[in-house]
PDB file of C-alpha atoms in Angstrom:
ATOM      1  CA  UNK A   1       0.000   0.000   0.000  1.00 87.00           C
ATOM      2  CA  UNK A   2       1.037   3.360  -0.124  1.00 93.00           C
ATOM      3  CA  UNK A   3       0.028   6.306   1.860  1.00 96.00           C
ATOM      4  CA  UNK A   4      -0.535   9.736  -0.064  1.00 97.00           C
ATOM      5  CA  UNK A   5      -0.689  13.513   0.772  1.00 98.00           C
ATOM      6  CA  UNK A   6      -0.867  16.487  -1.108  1.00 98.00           C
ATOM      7  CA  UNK A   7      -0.006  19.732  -0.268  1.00 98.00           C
ATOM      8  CA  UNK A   8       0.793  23.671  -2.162  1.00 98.00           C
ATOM      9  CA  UNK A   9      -3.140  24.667  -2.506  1.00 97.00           C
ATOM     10  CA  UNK A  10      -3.825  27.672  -1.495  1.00 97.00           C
ATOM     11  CA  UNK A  11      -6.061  31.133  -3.100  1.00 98.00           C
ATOM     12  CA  UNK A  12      -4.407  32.664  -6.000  1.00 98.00           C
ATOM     13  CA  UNK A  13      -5.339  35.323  -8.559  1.00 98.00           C
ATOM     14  CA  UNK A  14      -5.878  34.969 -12.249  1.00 98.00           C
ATOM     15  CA  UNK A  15      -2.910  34.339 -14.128  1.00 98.00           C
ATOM     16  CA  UNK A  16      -1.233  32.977 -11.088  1.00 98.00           C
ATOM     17  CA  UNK A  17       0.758  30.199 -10.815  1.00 98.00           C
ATOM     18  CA  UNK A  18       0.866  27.474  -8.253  1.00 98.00           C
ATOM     19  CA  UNK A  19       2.961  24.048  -7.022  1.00 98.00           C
ATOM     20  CA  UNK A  20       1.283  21.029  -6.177  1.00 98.00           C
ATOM     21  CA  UNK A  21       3.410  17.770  -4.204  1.00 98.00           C
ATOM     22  CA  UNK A  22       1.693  15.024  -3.212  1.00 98.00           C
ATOM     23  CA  UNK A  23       3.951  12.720  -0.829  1.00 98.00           C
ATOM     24  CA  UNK A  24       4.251   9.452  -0.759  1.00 96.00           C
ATOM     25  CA  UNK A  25       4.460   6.328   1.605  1.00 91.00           C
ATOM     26  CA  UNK A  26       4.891   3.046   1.851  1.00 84.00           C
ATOM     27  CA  UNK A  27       5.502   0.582  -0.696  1.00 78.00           C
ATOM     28  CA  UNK A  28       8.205   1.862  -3.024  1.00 89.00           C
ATOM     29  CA  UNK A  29       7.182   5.105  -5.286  1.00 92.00           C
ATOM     30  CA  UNK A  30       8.360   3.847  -8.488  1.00 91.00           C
ATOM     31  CA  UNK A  31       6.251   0.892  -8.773  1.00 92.00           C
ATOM     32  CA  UNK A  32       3.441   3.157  -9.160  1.00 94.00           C
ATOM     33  CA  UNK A  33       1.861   5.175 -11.982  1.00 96.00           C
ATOM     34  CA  UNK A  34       0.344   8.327 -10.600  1.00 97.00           C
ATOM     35  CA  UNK A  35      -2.224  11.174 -11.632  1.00 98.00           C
ATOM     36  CA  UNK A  36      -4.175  14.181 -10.462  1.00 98.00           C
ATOM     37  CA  UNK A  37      -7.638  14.261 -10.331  1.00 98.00           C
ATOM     38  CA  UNK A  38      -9.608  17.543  -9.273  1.00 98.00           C
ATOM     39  CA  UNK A  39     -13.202  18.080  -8.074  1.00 98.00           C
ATOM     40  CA  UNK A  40     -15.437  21.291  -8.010  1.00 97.00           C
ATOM     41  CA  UNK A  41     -18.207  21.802  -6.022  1.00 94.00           C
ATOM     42  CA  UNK A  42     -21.590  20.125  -7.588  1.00 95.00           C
ATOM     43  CA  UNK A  43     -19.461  18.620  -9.958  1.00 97.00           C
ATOM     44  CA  UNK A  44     -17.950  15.323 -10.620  1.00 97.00           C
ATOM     45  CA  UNK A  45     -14.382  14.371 -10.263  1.00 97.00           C
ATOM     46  CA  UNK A  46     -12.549  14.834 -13.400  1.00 98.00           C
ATOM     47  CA  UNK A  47      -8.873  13.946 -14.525  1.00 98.00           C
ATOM     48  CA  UNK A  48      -6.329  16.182 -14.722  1.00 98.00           C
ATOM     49  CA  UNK A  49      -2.916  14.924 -15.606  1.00 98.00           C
ATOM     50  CA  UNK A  50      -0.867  11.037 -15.440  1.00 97.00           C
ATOM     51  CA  UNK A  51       2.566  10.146 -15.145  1.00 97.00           C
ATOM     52  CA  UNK A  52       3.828   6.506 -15.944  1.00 94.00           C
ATOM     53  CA  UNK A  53       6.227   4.832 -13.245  1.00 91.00           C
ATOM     54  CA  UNK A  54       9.500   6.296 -14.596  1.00 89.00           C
ATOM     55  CA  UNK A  55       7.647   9.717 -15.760  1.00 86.00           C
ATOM     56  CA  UNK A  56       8.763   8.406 -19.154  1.00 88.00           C
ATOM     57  CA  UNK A  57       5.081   9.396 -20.541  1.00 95.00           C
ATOM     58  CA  UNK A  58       2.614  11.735 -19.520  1.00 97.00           C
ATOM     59  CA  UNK A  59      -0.877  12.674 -20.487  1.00 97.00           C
ATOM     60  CA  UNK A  60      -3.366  15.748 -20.082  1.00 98.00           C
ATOM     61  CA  UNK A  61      -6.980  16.869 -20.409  1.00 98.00           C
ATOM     62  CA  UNK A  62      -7.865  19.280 -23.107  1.00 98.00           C
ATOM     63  CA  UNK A  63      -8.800  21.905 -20.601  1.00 98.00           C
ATOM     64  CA  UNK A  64      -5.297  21.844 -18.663  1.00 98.00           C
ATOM     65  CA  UNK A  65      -2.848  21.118 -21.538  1.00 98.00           C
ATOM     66  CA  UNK A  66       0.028  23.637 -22.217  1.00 98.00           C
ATOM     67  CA  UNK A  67      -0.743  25.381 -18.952  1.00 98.00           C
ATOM     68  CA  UNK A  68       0.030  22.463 -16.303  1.00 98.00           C
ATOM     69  CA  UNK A  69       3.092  20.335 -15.779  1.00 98.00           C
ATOM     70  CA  UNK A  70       3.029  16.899 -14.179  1.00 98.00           C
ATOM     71  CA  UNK A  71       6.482  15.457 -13.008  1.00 98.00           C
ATOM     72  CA  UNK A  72       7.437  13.115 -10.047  1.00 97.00           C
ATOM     73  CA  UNK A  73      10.945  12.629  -8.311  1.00 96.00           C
ATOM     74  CA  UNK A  74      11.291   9.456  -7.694  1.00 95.00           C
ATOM     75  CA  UNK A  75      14.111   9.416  -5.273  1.00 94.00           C
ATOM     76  CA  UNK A  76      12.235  11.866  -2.958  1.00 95.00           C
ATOM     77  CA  UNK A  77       8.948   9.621  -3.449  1.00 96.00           C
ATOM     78  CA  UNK A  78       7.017  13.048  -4.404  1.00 97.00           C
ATOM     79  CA  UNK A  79       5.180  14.128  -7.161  1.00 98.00           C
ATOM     80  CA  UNK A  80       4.010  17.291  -8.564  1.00 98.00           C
ATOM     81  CA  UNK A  81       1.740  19.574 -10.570  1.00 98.00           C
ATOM     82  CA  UNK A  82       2.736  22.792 -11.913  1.00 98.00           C
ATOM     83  CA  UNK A  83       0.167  24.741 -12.547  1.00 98.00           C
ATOM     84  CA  UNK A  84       0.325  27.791 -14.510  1.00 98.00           C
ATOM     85  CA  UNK A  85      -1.979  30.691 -16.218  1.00 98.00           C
ATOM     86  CA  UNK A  86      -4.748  29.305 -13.621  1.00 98.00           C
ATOM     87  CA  UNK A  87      -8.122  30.173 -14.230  1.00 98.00           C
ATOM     88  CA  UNK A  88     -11.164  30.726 -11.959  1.00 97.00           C
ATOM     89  CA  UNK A  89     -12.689  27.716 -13.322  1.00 97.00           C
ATOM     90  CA  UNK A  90      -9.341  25.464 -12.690  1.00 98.00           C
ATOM     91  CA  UNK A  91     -10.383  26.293  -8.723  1.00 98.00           C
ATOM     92  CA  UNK A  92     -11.357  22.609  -7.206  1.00 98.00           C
ATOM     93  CA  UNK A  93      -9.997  20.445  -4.580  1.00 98.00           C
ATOM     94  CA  UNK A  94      -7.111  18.384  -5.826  1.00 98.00           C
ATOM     95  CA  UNK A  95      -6.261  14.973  -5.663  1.00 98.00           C
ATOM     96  CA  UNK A  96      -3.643  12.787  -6.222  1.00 98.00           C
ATOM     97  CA  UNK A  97      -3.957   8.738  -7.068  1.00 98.00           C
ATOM     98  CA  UNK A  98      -1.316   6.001  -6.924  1.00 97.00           C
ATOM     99  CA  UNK A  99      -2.221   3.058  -9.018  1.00 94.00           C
ATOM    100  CA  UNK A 100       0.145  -0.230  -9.921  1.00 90.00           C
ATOM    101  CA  UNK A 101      -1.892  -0.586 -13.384  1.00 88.00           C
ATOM    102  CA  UNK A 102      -1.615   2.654 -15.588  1.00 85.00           C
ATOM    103  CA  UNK A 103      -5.265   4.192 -15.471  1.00 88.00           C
ATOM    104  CA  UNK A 104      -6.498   2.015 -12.558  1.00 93.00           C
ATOM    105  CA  UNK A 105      -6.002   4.338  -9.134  1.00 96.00           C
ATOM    106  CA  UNK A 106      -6.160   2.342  -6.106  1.00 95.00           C
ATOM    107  CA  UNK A 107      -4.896   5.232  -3.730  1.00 96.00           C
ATOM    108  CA  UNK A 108      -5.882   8.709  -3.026  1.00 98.00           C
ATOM    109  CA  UNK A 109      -4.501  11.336  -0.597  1.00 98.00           C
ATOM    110  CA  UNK A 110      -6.969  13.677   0.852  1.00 97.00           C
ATOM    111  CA  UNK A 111      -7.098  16.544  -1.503  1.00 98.00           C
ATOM    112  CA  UNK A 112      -5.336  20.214  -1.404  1.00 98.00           C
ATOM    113  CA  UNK A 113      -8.078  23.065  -2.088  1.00 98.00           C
ATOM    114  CA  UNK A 114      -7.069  25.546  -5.144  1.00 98.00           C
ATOM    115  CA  UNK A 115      -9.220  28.997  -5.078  1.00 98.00           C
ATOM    116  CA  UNK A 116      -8.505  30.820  -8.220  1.00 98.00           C
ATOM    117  CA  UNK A 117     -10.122  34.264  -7.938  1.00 97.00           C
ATOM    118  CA  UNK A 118     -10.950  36.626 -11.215  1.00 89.00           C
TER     119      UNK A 118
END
């Protein structure tokens, strides 16, 4: 198993920029593919960005692409979402997922809030 939680939300302006980690631990980092996941009030969770085990391949929803950067460190057992140009309508709460099988998430940390006001 492995034990995740994120951290770097916070309220930020339009335009703003913003650095998500997620921590991990437990059963070793690398064996994991990982991903964000965000959810706004009233609406359902939606993906956000994924990483493969040796960040080797990533992958991003329309909405987020050329604006947000997913990376992990593997030796530090952390990943990360940088998260630029934010919008109002990028403000959610953020989650990151640990999964052994690329697109199947068996782990979630708690979720960092993001406020993005306009």
């Amino acid at each position: 198993q492995v034990q995740l939680v994120e951290s770097g939300g916070g309220l930020v302006q339009a335009g703003d920029s913003l650095r998500l980690s997620c921590a991990a631990s437990g059963r070793t980092f690398s064996t994991y593919a990982m991903a964000w996941f965000r959810q706004a009030p009233g609406k359902e969770r939606e993906f956000v960005a994924r990483i493969t085990w040796s960040g080797g391949s990533t992958l991003y929803a329309s909405s987020v692409k050329g604006r947000f950067t997913i990376s992990r460190d593997n030796a530090k057992n952390t990943l990360f979402l940088q998260m630029n140009s934010l919008k109002s309508e990028d403000s959610a709460v953020y989650y990151c997922a640990a999964g052994v099988v690329l697109n199947k998430y068996d782990y979630w940390g708690q979720g960092t809030q993001v406020t993005v006001s306009s």
